[in-house]
Coordinates of C-alpha atoms in Angstrom, one line a residue:
Chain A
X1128 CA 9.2 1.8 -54.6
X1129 CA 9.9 -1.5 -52.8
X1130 CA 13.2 -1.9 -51.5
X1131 CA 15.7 -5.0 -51.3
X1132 CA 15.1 -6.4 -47.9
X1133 CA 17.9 -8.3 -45.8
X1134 CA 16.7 -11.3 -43.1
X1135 CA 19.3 -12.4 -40.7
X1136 CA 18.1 -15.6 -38.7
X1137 CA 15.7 -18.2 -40.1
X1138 CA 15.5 -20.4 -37.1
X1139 CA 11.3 -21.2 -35.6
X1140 CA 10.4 -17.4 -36.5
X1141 CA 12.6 -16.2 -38.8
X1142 CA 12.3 -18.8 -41.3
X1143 CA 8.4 -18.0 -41.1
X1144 CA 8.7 -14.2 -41.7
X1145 CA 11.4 -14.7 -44.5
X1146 CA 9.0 -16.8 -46.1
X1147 CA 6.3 -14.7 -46.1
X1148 CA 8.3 -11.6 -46.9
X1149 CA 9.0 -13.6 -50.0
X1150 CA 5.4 -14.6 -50.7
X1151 CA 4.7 -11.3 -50.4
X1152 CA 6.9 -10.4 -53.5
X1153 CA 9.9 -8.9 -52.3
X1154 CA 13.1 -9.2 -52.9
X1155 CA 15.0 -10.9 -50.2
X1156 CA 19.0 -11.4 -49.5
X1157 CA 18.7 -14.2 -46.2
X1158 CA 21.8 -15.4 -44.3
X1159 CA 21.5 -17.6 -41.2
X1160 CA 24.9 -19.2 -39.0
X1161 CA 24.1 -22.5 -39.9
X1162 CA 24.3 -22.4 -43.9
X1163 CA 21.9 -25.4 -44.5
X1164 CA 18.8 -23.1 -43.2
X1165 CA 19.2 -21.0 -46.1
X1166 CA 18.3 -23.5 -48.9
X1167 CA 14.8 -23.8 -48.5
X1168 CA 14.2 -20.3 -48.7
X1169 CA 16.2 -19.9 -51.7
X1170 CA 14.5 -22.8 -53.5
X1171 CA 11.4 -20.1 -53.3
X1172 CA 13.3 -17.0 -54.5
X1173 CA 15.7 -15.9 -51.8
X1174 CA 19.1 -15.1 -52.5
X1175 CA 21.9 -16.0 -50.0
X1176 CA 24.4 -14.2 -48.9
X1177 CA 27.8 -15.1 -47.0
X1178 CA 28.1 -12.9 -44.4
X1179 CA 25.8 -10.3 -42.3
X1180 CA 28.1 -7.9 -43.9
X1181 CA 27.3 -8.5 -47.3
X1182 CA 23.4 -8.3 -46.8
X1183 CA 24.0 -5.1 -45.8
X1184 CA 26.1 -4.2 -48.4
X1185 CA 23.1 -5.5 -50.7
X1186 CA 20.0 -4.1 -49.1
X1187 CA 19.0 -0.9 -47.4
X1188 CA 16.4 -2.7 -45.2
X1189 CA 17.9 -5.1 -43.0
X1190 CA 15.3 -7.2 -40.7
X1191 CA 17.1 -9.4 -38.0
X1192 CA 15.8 -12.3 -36.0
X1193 CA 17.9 -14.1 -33.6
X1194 CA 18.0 -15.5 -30.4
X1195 CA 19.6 -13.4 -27.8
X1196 CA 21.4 -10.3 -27.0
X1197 CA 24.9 -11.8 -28.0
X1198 CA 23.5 -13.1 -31.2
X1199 CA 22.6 -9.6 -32.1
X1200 CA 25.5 -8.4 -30.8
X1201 CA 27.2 -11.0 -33.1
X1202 CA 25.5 -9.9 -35.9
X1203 CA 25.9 -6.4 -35.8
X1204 CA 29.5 -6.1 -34.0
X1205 CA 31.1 -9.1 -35.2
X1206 CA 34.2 -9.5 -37.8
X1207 CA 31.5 -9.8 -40.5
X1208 CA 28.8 -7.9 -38.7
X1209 CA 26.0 -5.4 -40.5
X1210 CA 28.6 -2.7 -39.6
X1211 CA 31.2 -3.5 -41.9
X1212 CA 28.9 -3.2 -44.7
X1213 CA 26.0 -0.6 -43.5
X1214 CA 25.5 2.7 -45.4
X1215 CA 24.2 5.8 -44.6
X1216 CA 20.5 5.9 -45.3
X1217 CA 19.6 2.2 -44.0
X1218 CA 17.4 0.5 -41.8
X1219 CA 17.8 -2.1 -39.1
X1220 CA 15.0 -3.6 -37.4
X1221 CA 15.6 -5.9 -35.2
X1222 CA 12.7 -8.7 -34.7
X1223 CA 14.6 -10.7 -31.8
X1224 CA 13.8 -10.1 -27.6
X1225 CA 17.1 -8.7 -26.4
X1226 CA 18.5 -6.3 -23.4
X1227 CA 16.5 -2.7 -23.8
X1228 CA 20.4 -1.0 -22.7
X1229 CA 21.9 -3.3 -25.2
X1230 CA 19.5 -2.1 -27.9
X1231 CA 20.4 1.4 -27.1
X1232 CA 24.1 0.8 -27.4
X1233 CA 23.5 -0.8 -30.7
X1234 CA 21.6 1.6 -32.1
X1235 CA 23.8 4.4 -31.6
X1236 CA 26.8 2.2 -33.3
X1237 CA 24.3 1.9 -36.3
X1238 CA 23.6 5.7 -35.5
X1239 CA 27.5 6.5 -36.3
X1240 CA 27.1 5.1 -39.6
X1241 CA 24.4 7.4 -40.4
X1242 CA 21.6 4.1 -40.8
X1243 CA 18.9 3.7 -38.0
X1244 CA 17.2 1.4 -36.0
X1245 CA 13.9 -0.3 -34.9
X1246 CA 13.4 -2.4 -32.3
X1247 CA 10.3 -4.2 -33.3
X1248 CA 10.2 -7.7 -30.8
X1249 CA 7.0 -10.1 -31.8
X1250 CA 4.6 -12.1 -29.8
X1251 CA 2.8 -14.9 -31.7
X1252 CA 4.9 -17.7 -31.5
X1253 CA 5.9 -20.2 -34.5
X1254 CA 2.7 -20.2 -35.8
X1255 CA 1.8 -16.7 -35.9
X1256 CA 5.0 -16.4 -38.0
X1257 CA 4.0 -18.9 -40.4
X1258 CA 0.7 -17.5 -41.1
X1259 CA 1.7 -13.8 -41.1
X1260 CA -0.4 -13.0 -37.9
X1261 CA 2.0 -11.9 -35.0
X1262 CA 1.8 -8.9 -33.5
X1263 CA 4.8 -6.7 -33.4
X1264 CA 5.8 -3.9 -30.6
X1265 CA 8.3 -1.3 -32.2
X1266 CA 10.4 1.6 -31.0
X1267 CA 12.1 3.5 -33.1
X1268 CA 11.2 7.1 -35.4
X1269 CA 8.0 7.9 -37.0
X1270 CA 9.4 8.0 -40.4
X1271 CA 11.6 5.0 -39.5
X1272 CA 8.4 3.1 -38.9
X1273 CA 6.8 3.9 -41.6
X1274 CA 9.3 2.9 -44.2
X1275 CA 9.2 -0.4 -42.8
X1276 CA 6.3 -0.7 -42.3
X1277 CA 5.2 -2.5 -45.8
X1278 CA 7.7 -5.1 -44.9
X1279 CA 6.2 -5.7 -41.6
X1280 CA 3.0 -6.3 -42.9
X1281 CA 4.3 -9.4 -44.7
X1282 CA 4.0 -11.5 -41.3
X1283 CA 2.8 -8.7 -38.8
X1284 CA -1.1 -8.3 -38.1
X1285 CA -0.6 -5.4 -35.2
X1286 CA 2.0 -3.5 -35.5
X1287 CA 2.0 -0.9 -32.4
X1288 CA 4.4 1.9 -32.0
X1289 CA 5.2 1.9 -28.9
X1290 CA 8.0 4.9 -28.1
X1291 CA 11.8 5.5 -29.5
X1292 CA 14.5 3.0 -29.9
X1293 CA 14.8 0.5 -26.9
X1294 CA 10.7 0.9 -26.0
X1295 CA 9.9 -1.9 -28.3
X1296 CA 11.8 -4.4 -25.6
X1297 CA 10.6 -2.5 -23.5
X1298 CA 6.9 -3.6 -24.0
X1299 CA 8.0 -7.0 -24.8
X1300 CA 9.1 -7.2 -21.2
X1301 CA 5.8 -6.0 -19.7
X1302 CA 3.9 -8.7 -21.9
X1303 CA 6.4 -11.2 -21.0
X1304 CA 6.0 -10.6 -17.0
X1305 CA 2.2 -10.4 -18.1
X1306 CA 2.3 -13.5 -19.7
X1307 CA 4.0 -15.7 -16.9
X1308 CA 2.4 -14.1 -13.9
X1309 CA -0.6 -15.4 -15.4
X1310 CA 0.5 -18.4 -15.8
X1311 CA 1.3 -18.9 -12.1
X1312 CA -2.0 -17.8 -11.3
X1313 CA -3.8 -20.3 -13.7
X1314 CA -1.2 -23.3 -12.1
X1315 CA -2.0 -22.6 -8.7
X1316 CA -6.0 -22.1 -8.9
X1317 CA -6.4 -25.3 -11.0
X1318 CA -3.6 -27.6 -9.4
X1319 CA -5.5 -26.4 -6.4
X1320 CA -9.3 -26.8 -8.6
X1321 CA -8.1 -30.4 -8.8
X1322 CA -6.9 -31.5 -5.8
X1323 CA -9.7 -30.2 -4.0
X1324 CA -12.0 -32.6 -6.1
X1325 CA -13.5 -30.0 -8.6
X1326 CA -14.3 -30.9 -12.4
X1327 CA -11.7 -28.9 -14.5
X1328 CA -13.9 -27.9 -17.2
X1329 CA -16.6 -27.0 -15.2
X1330 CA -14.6 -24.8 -13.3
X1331 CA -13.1 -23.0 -16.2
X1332 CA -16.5 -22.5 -17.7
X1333 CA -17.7 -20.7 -13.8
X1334 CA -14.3 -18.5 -13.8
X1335 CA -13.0 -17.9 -17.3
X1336 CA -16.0 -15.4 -18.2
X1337 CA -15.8 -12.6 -15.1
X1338 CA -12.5 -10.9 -13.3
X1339 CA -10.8 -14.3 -12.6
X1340 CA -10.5 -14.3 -16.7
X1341 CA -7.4 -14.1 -19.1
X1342 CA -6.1 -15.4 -22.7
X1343 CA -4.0 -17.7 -20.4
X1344 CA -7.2 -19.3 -18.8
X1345 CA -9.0 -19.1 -21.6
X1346 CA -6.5 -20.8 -24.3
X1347 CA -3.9 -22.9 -22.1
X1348 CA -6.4 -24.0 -19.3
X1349 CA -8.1 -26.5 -21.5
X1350 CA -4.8 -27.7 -22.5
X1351 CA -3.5 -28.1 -19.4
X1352 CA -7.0 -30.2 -18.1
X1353 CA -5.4 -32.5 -20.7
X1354 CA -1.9 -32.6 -20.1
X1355 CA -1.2 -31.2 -23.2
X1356 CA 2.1 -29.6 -22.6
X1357 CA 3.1 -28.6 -26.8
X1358 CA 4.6 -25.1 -27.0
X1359 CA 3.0 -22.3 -28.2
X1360 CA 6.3 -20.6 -26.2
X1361 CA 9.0 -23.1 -25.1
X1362 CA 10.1 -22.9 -21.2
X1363 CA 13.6 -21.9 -22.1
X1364 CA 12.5 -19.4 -24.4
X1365 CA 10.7 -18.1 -21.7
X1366 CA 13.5 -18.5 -18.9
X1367 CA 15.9 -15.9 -21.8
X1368 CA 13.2 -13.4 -21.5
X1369 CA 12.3 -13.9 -18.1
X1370 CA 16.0 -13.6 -17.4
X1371 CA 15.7 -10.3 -19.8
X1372 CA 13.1 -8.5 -17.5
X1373 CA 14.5 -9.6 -14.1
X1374 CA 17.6 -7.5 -15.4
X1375 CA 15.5 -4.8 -16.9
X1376 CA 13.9 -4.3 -13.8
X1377 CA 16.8 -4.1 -11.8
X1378 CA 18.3 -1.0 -14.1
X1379 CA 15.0 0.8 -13.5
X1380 CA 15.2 0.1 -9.5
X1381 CA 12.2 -2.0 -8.9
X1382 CA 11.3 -5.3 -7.4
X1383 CA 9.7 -7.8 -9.5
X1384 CA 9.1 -10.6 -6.4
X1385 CA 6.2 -12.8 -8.6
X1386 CA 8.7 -12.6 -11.9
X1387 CA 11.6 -13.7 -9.7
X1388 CA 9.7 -17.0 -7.9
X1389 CA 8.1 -18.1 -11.3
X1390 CA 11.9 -17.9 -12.9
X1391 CA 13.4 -19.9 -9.9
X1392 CA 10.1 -22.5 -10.7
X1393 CA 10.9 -22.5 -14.5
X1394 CA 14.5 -22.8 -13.8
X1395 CA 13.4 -26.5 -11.4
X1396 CA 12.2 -27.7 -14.8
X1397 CA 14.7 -26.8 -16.9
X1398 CA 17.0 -28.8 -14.1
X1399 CA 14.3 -31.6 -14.7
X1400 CA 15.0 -31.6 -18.1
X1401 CA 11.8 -29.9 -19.5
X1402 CA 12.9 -26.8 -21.1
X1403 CA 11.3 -28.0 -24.5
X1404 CA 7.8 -27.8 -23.0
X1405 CA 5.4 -24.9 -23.1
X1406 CA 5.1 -22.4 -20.7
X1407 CA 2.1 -23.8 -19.3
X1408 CA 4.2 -26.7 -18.0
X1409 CA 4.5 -24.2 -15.0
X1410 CA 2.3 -26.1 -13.4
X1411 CA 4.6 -29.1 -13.4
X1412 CA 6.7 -27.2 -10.5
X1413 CA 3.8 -27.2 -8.2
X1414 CA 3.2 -30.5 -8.8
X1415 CA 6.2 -31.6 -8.0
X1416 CA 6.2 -30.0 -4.6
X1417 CA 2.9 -31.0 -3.7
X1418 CA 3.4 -35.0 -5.3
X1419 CA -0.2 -34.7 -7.2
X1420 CA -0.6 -34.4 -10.4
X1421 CA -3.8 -32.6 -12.2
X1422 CA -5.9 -32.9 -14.7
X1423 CA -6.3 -36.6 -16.9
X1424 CA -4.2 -37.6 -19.5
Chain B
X536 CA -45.9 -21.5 -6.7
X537 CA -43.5 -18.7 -4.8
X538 CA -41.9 -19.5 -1.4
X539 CA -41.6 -16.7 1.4
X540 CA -37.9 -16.3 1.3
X541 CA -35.7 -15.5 4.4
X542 CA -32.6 -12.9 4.2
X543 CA -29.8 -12.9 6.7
X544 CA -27.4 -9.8 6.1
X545 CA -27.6 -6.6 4.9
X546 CA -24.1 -5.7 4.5
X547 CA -22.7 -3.8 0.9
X548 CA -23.7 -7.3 -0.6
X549 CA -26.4 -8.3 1.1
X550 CA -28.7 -5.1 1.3
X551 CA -29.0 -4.8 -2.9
X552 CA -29.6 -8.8 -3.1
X553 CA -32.7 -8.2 -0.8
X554 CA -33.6 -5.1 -2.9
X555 CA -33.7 -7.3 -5.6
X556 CA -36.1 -10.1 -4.5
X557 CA -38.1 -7.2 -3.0
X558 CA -38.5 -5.4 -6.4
X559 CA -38.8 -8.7 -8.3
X560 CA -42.2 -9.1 -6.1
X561 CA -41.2 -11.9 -4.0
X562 CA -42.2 -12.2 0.2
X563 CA -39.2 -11.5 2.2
X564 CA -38.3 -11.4 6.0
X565 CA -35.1 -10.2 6.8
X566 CA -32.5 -9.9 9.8
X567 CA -29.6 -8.1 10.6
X568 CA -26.9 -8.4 13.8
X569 CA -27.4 -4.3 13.5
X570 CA -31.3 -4.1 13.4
X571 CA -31.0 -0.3 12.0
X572 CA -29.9 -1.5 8.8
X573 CA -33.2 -3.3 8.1
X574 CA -35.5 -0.1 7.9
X575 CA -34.9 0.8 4.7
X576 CA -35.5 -2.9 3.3
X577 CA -38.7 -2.7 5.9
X578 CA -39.8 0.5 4.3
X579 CA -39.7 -1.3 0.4
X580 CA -42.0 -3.9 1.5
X581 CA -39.9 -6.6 3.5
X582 CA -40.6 -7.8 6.8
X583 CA -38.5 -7.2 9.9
X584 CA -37.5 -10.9 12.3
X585 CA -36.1 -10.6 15.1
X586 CA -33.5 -13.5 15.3
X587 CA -32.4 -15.7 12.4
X588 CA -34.3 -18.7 14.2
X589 CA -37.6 -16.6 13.7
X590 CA -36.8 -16.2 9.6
X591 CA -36.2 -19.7 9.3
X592 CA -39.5 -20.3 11.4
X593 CA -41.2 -18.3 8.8
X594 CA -39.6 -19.1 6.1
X595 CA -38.9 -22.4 3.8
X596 CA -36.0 -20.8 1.7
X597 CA -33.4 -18.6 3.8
X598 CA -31.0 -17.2 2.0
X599 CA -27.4 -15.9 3.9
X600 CA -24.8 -13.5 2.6
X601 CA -22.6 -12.4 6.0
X602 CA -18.9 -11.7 5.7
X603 CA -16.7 -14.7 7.2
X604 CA -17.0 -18.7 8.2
X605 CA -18.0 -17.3 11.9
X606 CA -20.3 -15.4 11.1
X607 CA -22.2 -18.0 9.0
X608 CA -21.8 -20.2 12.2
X609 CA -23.0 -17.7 14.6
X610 CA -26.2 -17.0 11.9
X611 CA -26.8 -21.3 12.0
X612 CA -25.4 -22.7 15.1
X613 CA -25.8 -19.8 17.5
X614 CA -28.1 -19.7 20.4
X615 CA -31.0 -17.9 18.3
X616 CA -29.5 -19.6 14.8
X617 CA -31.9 -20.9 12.2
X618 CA -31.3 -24.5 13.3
X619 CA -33.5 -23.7 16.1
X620 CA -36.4 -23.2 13.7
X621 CA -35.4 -24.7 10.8
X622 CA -38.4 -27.5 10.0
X623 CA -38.2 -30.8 7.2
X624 CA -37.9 -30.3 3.5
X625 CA -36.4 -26.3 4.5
X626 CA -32.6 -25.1 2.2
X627 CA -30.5 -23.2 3.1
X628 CA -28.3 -20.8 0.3
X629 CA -25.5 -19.3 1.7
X630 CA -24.2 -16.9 -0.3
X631 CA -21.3 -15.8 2.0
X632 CA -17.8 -16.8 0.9
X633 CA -16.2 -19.1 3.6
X634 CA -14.3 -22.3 4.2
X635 CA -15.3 -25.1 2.3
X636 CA -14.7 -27.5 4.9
X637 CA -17.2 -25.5 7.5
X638 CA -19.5 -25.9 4.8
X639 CA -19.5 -29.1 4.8
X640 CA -20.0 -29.3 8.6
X641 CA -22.8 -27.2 8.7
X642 CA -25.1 -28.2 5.9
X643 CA -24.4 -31.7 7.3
X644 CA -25.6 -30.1 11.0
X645 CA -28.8 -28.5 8.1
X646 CA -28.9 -31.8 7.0
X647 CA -30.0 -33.7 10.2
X648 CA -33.0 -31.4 10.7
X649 CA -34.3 -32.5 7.1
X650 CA -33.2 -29.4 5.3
X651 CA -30.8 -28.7 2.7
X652 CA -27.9 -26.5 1.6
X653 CA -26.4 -25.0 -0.9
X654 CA -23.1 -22.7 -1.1
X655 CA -23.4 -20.2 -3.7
X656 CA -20.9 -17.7 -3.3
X657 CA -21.1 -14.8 -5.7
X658 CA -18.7 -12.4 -7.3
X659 CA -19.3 -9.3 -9.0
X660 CA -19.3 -6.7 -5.9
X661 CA -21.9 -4.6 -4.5
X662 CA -22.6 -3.3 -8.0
X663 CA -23.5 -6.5 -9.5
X664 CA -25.8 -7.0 -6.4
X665 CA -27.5 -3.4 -6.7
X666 CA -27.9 -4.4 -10.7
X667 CA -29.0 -8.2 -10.1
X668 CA -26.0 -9.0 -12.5
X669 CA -24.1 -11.0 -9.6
X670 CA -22.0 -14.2 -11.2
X671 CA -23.5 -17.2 -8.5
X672 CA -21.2 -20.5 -8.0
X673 CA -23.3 -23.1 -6.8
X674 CA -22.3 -25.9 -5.0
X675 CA -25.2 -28.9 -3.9
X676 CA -27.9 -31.2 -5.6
X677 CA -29.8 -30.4 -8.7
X678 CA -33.1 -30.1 -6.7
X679 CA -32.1 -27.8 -4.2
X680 CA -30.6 -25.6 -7.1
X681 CA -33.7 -25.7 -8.8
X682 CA -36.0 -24.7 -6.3
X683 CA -33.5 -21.6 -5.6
X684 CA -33.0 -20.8 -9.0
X685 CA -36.1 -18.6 -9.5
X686 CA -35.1 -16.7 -6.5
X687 CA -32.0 -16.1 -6.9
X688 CA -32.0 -15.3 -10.6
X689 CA -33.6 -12.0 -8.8
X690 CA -29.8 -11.0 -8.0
X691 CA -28.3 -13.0 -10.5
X692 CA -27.2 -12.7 -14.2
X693 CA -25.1 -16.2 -14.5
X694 CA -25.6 -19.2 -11.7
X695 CA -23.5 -21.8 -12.4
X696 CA -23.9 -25.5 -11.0
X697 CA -20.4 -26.4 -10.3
X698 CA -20.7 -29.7 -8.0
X699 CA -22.5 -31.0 -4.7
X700 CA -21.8 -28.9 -1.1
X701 CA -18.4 -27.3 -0.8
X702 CA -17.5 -26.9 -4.5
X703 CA -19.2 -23.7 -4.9
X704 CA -16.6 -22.6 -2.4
X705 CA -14.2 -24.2 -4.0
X706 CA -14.8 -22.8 -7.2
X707 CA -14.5 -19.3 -6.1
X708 CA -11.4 -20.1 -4.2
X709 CA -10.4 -20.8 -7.9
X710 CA -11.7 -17.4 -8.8
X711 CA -9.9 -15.3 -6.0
X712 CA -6.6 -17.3 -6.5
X713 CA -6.8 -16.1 -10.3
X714 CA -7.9 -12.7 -9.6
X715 CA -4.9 -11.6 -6.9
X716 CA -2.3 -13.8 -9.4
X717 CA -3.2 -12.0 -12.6
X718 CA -3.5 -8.7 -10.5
X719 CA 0.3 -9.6 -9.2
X720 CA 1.4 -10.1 -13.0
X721 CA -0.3 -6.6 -14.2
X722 CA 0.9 -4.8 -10.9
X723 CA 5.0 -5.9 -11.9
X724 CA 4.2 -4.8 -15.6
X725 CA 3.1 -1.9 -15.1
X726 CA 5.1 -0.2 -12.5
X727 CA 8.1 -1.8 -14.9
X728 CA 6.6 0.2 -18.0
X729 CA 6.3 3.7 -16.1
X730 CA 9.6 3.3 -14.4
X731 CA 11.0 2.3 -17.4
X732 CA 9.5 5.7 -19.1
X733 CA 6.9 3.9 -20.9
X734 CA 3.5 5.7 -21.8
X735 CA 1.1 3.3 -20.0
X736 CA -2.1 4.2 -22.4
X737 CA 0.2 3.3 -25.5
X738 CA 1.7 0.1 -23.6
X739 CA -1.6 -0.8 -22.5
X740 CA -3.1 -0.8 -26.1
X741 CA -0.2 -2.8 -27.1
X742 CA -0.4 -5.9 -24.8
X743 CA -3.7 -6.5 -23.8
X744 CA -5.5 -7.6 -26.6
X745 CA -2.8 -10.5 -26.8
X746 CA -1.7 -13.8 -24.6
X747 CA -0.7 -11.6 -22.0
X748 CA -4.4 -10.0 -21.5
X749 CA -6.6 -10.0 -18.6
X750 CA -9.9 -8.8 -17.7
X751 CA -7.6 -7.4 -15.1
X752 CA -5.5 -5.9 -17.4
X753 CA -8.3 -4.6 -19.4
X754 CA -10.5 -2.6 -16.6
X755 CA -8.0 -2.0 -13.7
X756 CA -5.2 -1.1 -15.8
X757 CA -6.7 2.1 -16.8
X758 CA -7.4 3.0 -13.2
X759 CA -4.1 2.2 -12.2
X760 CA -2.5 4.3 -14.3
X761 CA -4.7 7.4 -13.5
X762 CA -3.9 6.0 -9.7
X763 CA -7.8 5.5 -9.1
X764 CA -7.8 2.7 -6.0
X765 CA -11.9 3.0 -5.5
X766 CA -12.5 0.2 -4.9
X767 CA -14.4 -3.0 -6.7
X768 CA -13.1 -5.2 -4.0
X769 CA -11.4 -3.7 -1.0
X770 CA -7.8 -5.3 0.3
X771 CA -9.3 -6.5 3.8
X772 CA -12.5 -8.8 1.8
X773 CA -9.7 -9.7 -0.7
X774 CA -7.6 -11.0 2.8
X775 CA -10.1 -12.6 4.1
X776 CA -10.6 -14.4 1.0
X777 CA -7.2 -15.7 0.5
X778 CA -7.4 -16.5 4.2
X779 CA -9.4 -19.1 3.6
X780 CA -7.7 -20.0 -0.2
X781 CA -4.6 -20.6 1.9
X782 CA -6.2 -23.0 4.4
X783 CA -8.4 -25.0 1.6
X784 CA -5.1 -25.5 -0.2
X785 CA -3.1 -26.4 2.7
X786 CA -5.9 -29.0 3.4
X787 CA -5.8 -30.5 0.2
X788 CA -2.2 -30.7 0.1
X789 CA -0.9 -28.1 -2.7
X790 CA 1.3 -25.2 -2.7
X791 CA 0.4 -21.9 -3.7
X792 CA 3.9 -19.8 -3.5
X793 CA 2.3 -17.1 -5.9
X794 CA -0.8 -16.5 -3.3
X795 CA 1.0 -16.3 -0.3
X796 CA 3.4 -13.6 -1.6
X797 CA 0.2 -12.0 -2.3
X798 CA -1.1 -12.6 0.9
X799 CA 1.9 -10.8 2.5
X800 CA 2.2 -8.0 0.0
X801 CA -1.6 -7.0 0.9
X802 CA -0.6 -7.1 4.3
X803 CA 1.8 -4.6 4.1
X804 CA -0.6 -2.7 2.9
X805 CA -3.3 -3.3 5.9
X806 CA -0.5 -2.3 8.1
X807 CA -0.2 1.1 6.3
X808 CA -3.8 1.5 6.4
X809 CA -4.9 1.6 3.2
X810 CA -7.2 -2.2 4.0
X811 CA -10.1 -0.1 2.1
X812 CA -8.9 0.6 -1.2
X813 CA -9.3 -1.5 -4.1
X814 CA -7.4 -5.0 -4.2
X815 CA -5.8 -3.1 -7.5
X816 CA -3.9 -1.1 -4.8
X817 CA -1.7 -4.0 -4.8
X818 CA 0.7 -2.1 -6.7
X819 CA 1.3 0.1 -3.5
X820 CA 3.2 -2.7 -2.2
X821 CA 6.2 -3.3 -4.8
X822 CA 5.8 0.8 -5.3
X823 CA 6.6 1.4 -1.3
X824 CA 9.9 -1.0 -2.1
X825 CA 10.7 0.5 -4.9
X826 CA 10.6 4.2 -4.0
X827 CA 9.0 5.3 -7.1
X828 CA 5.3 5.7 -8.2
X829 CA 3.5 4.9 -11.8
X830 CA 1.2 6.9 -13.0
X831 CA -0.1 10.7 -12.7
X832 CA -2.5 11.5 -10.5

């Protein structure tokens, strides 16, 4: 039997999800900081509520999807946090990229009340949440999973079960350092690929086929031969979760020296005032060092 | 109508290439600085010169694949090199990867005899030249490469025509830079995920089918976490290559801050002795600062 599902956040992706959850048919109690988010979502069938406390009061399912690890904190810890009005027997799953330790320490205040947790971080950007395609990395109990797992479905096309509570970040962080250490490698060989004379697209079609390959090369190469710089993933988005893994990695005592320069070359940008580009704008750091810009416009 | 085709060394790459041209029925001389290793290539049918002068005497098509830019000069320019006996309308393929700007120099040097080069470094490893699935990036006129192309599609499963003389250097410059950089990215991951007390098979199958996959990701992964470092590539060829990466990009004006960490990561791990594993053994590095090792043996 479906149950009443609560959405917290409805900024780029959780507006997305909450819309497809309600597409989907369910019944869906949405609250978001900034009340004026909420209204188109209840002009298709949502129901809003005033506080994060009274969604949980409302629904035994309670999705979240917020920024950072003090907006979840907010959310669950605050004056009118989830806490307040959780019951024993629900479900939190919480969609956002936050702090692995802080996820534990969450889940264990949940845990008190007799409710549970999910972490259950997506990759897939805006779009992916629009069309009901991103995938989605979750830790937390079998049975957990699997009660919320015909939620999910509403937006999520891979849903991987990664480990227990606090694994789901944990595999967000290893795609993230995936995700931007490739990026430095696909700056640096066609900043270089440029300068050196070579034609961009005939380079990528000699190297994007064998080892030198990867979805970064293959989907944000092109774009950058064109100085298309449109976020699938914003730079400051990326700087939070970069910022997320430099301090993950500390806790588990080992050296991330590639994550740590491509944060300090992010962080020139976001000094430049380019936080609002894609991640692919990486490239712009080299450039500025070396004074050549690739690619045509 | 087939040319007699020239073959200067036999090395891990070289030795299978030959094989190749042998077995697809072509008439090949070759040479070797260590005249041993042309017996078994003599025994299949090729024929045995004593100096590279002498295979380009006998030979309108001499092919080269030797390990570093001096060697290539020593095999052209030396006292017994094929300029001595290179004649009008000969070319030159070196399949060797060296410095784009020695490249240049010497098929200029080719160029006053009347002959011709091209620069067609490969990539795939000594498998792909025992299998004649190599991955050839040419660099030179459309002429040259289509006199060669017969020959070398012997070897070769893709040949790509990236530009005139020099750019197939450059392009696989392009290639190396990407390969170390996205090897840099999976190395931080994944010693992250087992330090962090994630399964690596389960994170694995959660990230690389995503923007965070690499062909990296996808075929050394697996043998990283089983702590495999046979080799596909060893550390010292992967130096060597980055050697000359760093130079070309120095020349041309552009940082590489990514590559250069690289650079000094794998030689830590020539100083440890361990220049004969697989470039994947990258990992060895951050694991030696670290303390802690991924992975079960």
């Amino acid at each position: 039997m479906a149950e009443r599902i609560g959405f917290i956040g409805l900024g780029i992706m959780g507006r997305g999800m909450a819309a497809n959850l309600l597409r989907a048919g369910h019944d869906v109690v949405v609250w978001n900081r900034t009340a004026t988010r909420m209204a188109p979502l209840v002009e298709v069938g949502a129901t809003a509520a005033a506080s994060p406390a009274e969604v949980a009061r409302r629904c035994p399912i309670v999705l979240i999807c917020v920024s950072d690890t003090p907006d979840v904190e907010d959310v669950v810890e605050g004056p009118d946090g989830i806490l307040r009005g959780l019951s024993a027997g629900s479900l939190v799953v919480d969609h956002s990229t936050i702090s692995p330790s802080a996820t534990i320490r969450l889940a264990e205040a949940v845990g008190a009340k007799g409710a549970s947790w999910i972490d259950a971080p997506v990759s897939g950007g805006s779009e992916g949440a629009e069309r009901g395609t991103l995938s989605i990395m979750a830790g937390g109990s079998d049975d957990d999973l699997e009660r919320a797992r015909p939620y999910l479905e509403a937006f999520g096309s891979t849903i991987t079960h990664v480990g227990g509570v606090g694994d789901g970040q944990r595999v967000k962080i290893v795609n993230q350092v995936l995700v931007v250490g490739t990026q430095l490698a696909v700056s640096e060989a066609l900043l270089f690929a440029d300068a050196a004379g070579l034609d961009l697209d005939q380079t990528l079609a000699a190297v994007t086929g064998g080892a030198a390959g990867s979805w970064m090369l293959a989907n944000r190469g092109p774009q950058m031969a064109v100085r298309d710089w449109r976020p699938g993933f914003t730079i400051d988005l990326q700087q939070k979760d970069l910022r997320l893994a430099l301090a993950a990695a500390d806790e588990v005592g080992v050296p991330m020296p590639g994550t740590s320069l491509i944060y300090q070359l992010y962080r020139s940008l976001q000094a430049a005032g380019l936080g609002e580009e894609g991640n692919h704008a990486l490239v712009k750091a080299l450039e500025r060092m070396a004074g050549h810009e690739m690619g045509h416009a």
